[in-house]
Amino acid sequence: MTIILEGKSLTKYFGGLPAVRDVDFEIGQGEIVGLIGPNGAGKTTLFNIINGVLKPDRGRVIFRGKDITGLKPHTVCKLGMARTLQVPRPFLNLSLLENVMSGAIFGNHNTIARSKAEEIAYRMLEVVGLNHKHYVIAKNLTLQERKKLELARALASNPEIILIDEYVGGLNPAEVKEAMELLQRIRKEYKVTIFWVEHVMRAVMQLADRVIVLNQGLKLAEGKPSEIAQDSRVIEAYLGGGVV
């Protein structure tokens, strides 16, 4: 398996308190890897370190064999790493088409013409099932639609890996099922690697190839979903009896 993303001894302090401590991980090309843990475990901090929002106090981030530690998010994006946020942040007063075009223009492409960016945006909106709403203004979308738009914009950047933060959180069971099918389709058709923070455990356990567990900033466990579901340390720290 080709390793596309590595974290080496990643550590970050806030006001003297460790948010992430000596976290190591490897993500293989084409994998879906879940990242779970209780609130405050360090999951979002770890993502912020990986894509350049935060600079670690110690450790390195290696992407496609290159040390990208401390690079700015827009630079990391152009190298082929996209990210979606826990709370979608579209350009509220722009259309869906314009939102997704921004991903194409600022993503992992050579300089492209507006017509090419528009072509990519149309295609990505179709992938996520929003092709009937090209010209709808983003502020008028439902939560599910905003999550789809965020994913379409990430895909438009032509990523090799997407960091996805709580994609199915807040969705009803039917929407969760649809979201999982979409993530699986993206992995299969676009060969995109997915590193995925999620609190909806059943979704992670059904879809992920591997799961990494953080607790109090430390990596508590790592393994196949079936292994994680039976790990007494994980059950005690996070999952609880009968959750999986």
Short mmCIF file of C-alpha atoms in Angstrom, two decimals:
data_model
loop_
_atom_site.label_atom_id
_atom_site.label_comp_id
_atom_site.label_asym_id
_atom_site.label_seq_id
_atom_site.Cartn_x
_atom_site.Cartn_y
_atom_site.Cartn_z
CA MET A 1 0.00 0.00 0.00
CA THR A 2 1.33 3.42 -0.98
CA ILE A 3 1.34 5.87 1.92
CA ILE A 4 -0.09 9.23 0.85
CA LEU A 5 -0.22 11.05 4.21
CA GLU A 6 1.82 10.68 7.40
CA GLY A 7 1.87 12.38 10.76
CA LYS A 8 5.03 12.07 12.82
CA SER A 9 4.98 12.94 16.54
CA LEU A 10 2.46 15.74 15.97
CA THR A 11 2.07 17.89 19.06
CA LYS A 12 0.20 21.13 19.74
CA TYR A 13 -0.22 23.10 22.97
CA PHE A 14 -2.73 25.82 23.79
CA GLY A 15 -1.88 27.90 26.84
CA GLY A 16 0.45 25.19 28.11
CA LEU A 17 -2.17 22.47 27.76
CA PRO A 18 -1.63 19.73 25.15
CA ALA A 19 -4.40 19.44 22.55
CA VAL A 20 -2.49 16.82 20.53
CA ARG A 21 0.47 14.87 21.88
CA ASP A 22 2.96 12.84 19.84
CA VAL A 23 0.37 11.54 17.38
CA ASP A 24 1.66 9.26 14.62
CA PHE A 25 -0.44 7.97 11.73
CA GLU A 26 -0.23 6.74 8.15
CA ILE A 27 -2.98 6.95 5.52
CA GLY A 28 -2.74 4.67 2.50
CA GLN A 29 -3.72 5.77 -0.97
CA GLY A 30 -7.37 4.91 -1.67
CA GLU A 31 -8.30 4.25 1.96
CA ILE A 32 -11.19 5.60 3.97
CA VAL A 33 -9.81 6.12 7.47
CA GLY A 34 -12.06 7.21 10.32
CA LEU A 35 -10.86 9.47 13.14
CA ILE A 36 -12.98 9.25 16.27
CA GLY A 37 -12.83 10.29 19.90
CA PRO A 38 -14.81 12.19 22.52
CA ASN A 39 -15.28 15.94 22.39
CA GLY A 40 -11.99 17.66 23.11
CA ALA A 41 -9.94 14.64 22.04
CA GLY A 42 -7.95 16.70 19.52
CA LYS A 43 -9.53 15.57 16.25
CA THR A 44 -10.17 18.98 14.71
CA THR A 45 -6.84 20.27 16.04
CA LEU A 46 -5.12 17.40 14.25
CA PHE A 47 -6.92 18.25 11.00
CA ASN A 48 -5.96 21.91 11.45
CA ILE A 49 -2.32 20.89 11.77
CA ILE A 50 -2.48 18.62 8.73
CA ASN A 51 -3.88 21.22 6.34
CA GLY A 52 -1.93 24.19 7.66
CA VAL A 53 -4.47 26.11 9.72
CA LEU A 54 -2.21 25.49 12.73
CA LYS A 55 1.52 24.94 12.94
CA PRO A 56 2.52 22.11 15.29
CA ASP A 57 4.81 22.78 18.23
CA ARG A 58 6.53 19.53 17.39
CA GLY A 59 6.33 16.90 14.66
CA ARG A 60 5.94 16.75 10.88
CA VAL A 61 3.24 16.28 8.27
CA ILE A 62 4.34 14.36 5.17
CA PHE A 63 2.10 14.43 2.09
CA ARG A 64 3.04 12.39 -0.98
CA GLY A 65 6.60 12.16 0.36
CA LYS A 66 6.97 15.92 0.88
CA ASP A 67 7.24 17.69 4.23
CA ILE A 68 4.34 20.17 4.24
CA THR A 69 4.52 21.11 7.92
CA GLY A 70 3.47 24.70 8.43
CA LEU A 71 2.48 25.40 4.83
CA LYS A 72 -0.58 27.63 4.42
CA PRO A 73 -3.94 25.97 3.66
CA HIS A 74 -4.15 27.39 0.12
CA THR A 75 -0.71 25.96 -0.66
CA VAL A 76 -1.66 22.58 0.79
CA CYS A 77 -4.84 22.62 -1.31
CA LYS A 78 -2.87 23.24 -4.49
CA LEU A 79 -0.72 20.22 -3.63
CA GLY A 80 -3.83 18.02 -3.71
CA MET A 81 -5.37 18.06 -0.22
CA ALA A 82 -8.93 19.35 0.22
CA ARG A 83 -10.98 19.76 3.37
CA THR A 84 -14.62 20.07 4.35
CA LEU A 85 -15.68 21.68 7.62
CA GLN A 86 -17.89 20.47 10.44
CA VAL A 87 -20.11 23.53 9.92
CA PRO A 88 -20.32 24.18 6.15
CA ARG A 89 -19.12 27.64 5.15
CA PRO A 90 -20.26 28.38 1.62
CA PHE A 91 -20.15 31.84 0.11
CA LEU A 92 -23.71 32.54 1.16
CA ASN A 93 -24.54 35.16 -1.45
CA LEU A 94 -23.08 33.25 -4.39
CA SER A 95 -24.79 30.56 -6.43
CA LEU A 96 -23.92 26.91 -6.02
CA LEU A 97 -22.16 27.00 -9.37
CA GLU A 98 -20.01 29.96 -8.31
CA ASN A 99 -19.18 28.31 -4.98
CA VAL A 100 -17.93 25.16 -6.66
CA MET A 101 -16.07 27.12 -9.34
CA SER A 102 -14.00 28.65 -6.53
CA GLY A 103 -12.75 25.18 -5.66
CA ALA A 104 -11.72 24.56 -9.25
CA ILE A 105 -9.98 27.92 -9.61
CA PHE A 106 -7.96 27.73 -6.38
CA GLY A 107 -7.39 23.98 -6.27
CA ASN A 108 -4.90 21.44 -7.54
CA HIS A 109 -4.98 22.59 -11.16
CA ASN A 110 -2.77 24.61 -13.40
CA THR A 111 -4.25 28.03 -14.11
CA ILE A 112 -7.60 27.35 -15.77
CA ALA A 113 -10.04 29.43 -17.76
CA ARG A 114 -13.42 30.37 -16.33
CA SER A 115 -15.12 28.11 -18.88
CA LYS A 116 -13.10 25.13 -17.65
CA ALA A 117 -13.85 25.95 -14.00
CA GLU A 118 -17.53 26.16 -14.88
CA GLU A 119 -17.39 22.78 -16.61
CA ILE A 120 -15.79 21.20 -13.55
CA ALA A 121 -18.36 22.82 -11.26
CA TYR A 122 -21.30 21.52 -13.29
CA ARG A 123 -19.83 18.02 -13.14
CA MET A 124 -19.17 18.07 -9.38
CA LEU A 125 -22.65 19.38 -8.61
CA GLU A 126 -24.03 16.46 -10.59
CA VAL A 127 -21.86 14.03 -8.61
CA VAL A 128 -23.33 15.20 -5.30
CA GLY A 129 -26.89 15.44 -6.61
CA LEU A 130 -27.26 19.22 -6.76
CA ASN A 131 -27.23 19.56 -10.54
CA HIS A 132 -30.81 20.88 -10.48
CA LYS A 133 -29.77 23.84 -8.29
CA HIS A 134 -26.85 25.40 -10.18
CA TYR A 135 -28.12 28.95 -9.79
CA VAL A 136 -29.68 28.72 -6.33
CA ILE A 137 -28.04 31.09 -3.82
CA ALA A 138 -26.16 29.11 -1.16
CA LYS A 139 -27.86 30.79 1.82
CA ASN A 140 -31.13 29.12 0.77
CA LEU A 141 -29.82 25.56 1.14
CA THR A 142 -30.74 23.00 3.79
CA LEU A 143 -28.01 21.55 6.05
CA GLN A 144 -27.77 18.41 3.91
CA GLU A 145 -27.47 20.49 0.75
CA ARG A 146 -24.78 22.68 2.30
CA LYS A 147 -22.79 19.58 3.21
CA LYS A 148 -23.13 18.34 -0.37
CA LEU A 149 -22.03 21.73 -1.68
CA GLU A 150 -18.98 21.70 0.59
CA LEU A 151 -18.05 18.27 -0.74
CA ALA A 152 -18.59 19.34 -4.36
CA ARG A 153 -16.32 22.35 -3.84
CA ALA A 154 -13.64 20.11 -2.34
CA LEU A 155 -13.90 17.67 -5.25
CA ALA A 156 -13.61 20.52 -7.75
CA SER A 157 -10.12 21.25 -6.43
CA ASN A 158 -8.96 17.91 -7.89
CA PRO A 159 -7.74 16.44 -4.60
CA GLU A 160 -5.85 13.24 -3.94
CA ILE A 161 -7.11 13.24 -0.36
CA ILE A 162 -10.04 14.94 1.38
CA LEU A 163 -10.13 15.67 5.10
CA ILE A 164 -13.82 15.42 5.98
CA ASP A 165 -15.06 16.79 9.31
CA GLU A 166 -18.37 15.30 10.53
CA TYR A 167 -20.05 14.93 7.17
CA VAL A 168 -23.10 13.02 8.42
CA GLY A 169 -23.59 14.86 11.71
CA GLY A 170 -27.06 16.40 11.99
CA LEU A 171 -28.54 14.31 9.18
CA ASN A 172 -31.52 11.97 9.50
CA PRO A 173 -31.08 8.20 8.88
CA ALA A 174 -32.07 8.39 5.20
CA GLU A 175 -29.67 11.28 4.64
CA VAL A 176 -26.89 9.43 6.45
CA LYS A 177 -27.37 6.43 4.17
CA GLU A 178 -27.25 8.67 1.10
CA ALA A 179 -24.13 10.43 2.40
CA MET A 180 -22.32 7.14 2.98
CA GLU A 181 -23.16 5.95 -0.52
CA LEU A 182 -21.80 9.22 -1.91
CA LEU A 183 -18.50 8.91 -0.02
CA GLN A 184 -18.10 5.34 -1.23
CA ARG A 185 -18.81 6.42 -4.80
CA ILE A 186 -16.26 9.23 -4.60
CA ARG A 187 -13.59 6.84 -3.36
CA LYS A 188 -14.38 4.32 -6.08
CA GLU A 189 -14.90 6.58 -9.10
CA TYR A 190 -12.45 9.38 -8.35
CA LYS A 191 -9.79 7.35 -6.51
CA VAL A 192 -9.82 9.90 -3.70
CA THR A 193 -8.42 8.99 -0.29
CA ILE A 194 -10.66 10.03 2.62
CA PHE A 195 -9.59 10.89 6.18
CA TRP A 196 -12.83 11.36 8.08
CA VAL A 197 -13.69 12.76 11.52
CA GLU A 198 -17.12 11.56 12.58
CA HIS A 199 -19.32 11.16 15.67
CA VAL A 200 -21.94 8.96 14.00
CA MET A 201 -20.30 5.69 14.93
CA ARG A 202 -22.37 3.35 12.82
CA ALA A 203 -21.44 5.30 9.70
CA VAL A 204 -17.73 5.14 10.50
CA MET A 205 -17.81 1.48 11.43
CA GLN A 206 -19.63 0.51 8.24
CA LEU A 207 -17.60 2.59 5.80
CA ALA A 208 -14.04 2.98 7.08
CA ASP A 209 -11.23 0.58 6.23
CA ARG A 210 -9.43 1.55 9.42
CA VAL A 211 -10.23 3.69 12.45
CA ILE A 212 -7.91 5.83 14.55
CA VAL A 213 -9.06 6.78 18.06
CA LEU A 214 -7.89 9.90 19.90
CA ASN A 215 -8.45 10.56 23.59
CA GLN A 216 -7.13 13.58 25.48
CA GLY A 217 -4.82 14.39 22.59
CA LEU A 218 -3.21 10.95 22.47
CA LYS A 219 -3.69 8.15 19.97
CA LEU A 220 -5.54 5.57 22.02
CA ALA A 221 -6.07 2.85 19.41
CA GLU A 222 -5.95 2.03 15.72
CA GLY A 223 -7.31 -0.87 13.72
CA LYS A 224 -10.13 -2.28 11.65
CA PRO A 225 -13.62 -1.17 12.69
CA SER A 226 -14.40 -4.62 14.11
CA GLU A 227 -11.26 -4.45 16.27
CA ILE A 228 -11.99 -0.93 17.49
CA ALA A 229 -15.57 -1.84 18.40
CA GLN A 230 -14.26 -4.58 20.71
CA ASP A 231 -11.39 -2.59 22.26
CA SER A 232 -12.13 -2.12 25.95
CA ARG A 233 -10.09 1.10 26.10
CA VAL A 234 -12.17 2.63 23.32
CA ILE A 235 -15.44 1.47 24.83
CA GLU A 236 -14.48 3.01 28.16
CA ALA A 237 -13.24 6.28 26.65
CA TYR A 238 -15.85 6.92 24.02
CA LEU A 239 -18.16 4.38 22.49
CA GLY A 240 -20.05 3.13 25.52
CA GLY A 241 -21.94 -0.10 25.77
CA GLY A 242 -24.26 -0.91 22.91
CA VAL A 243 -23.25 2.00 20.68
CA VAL A 244 -21.72 -0.08 17.91
#
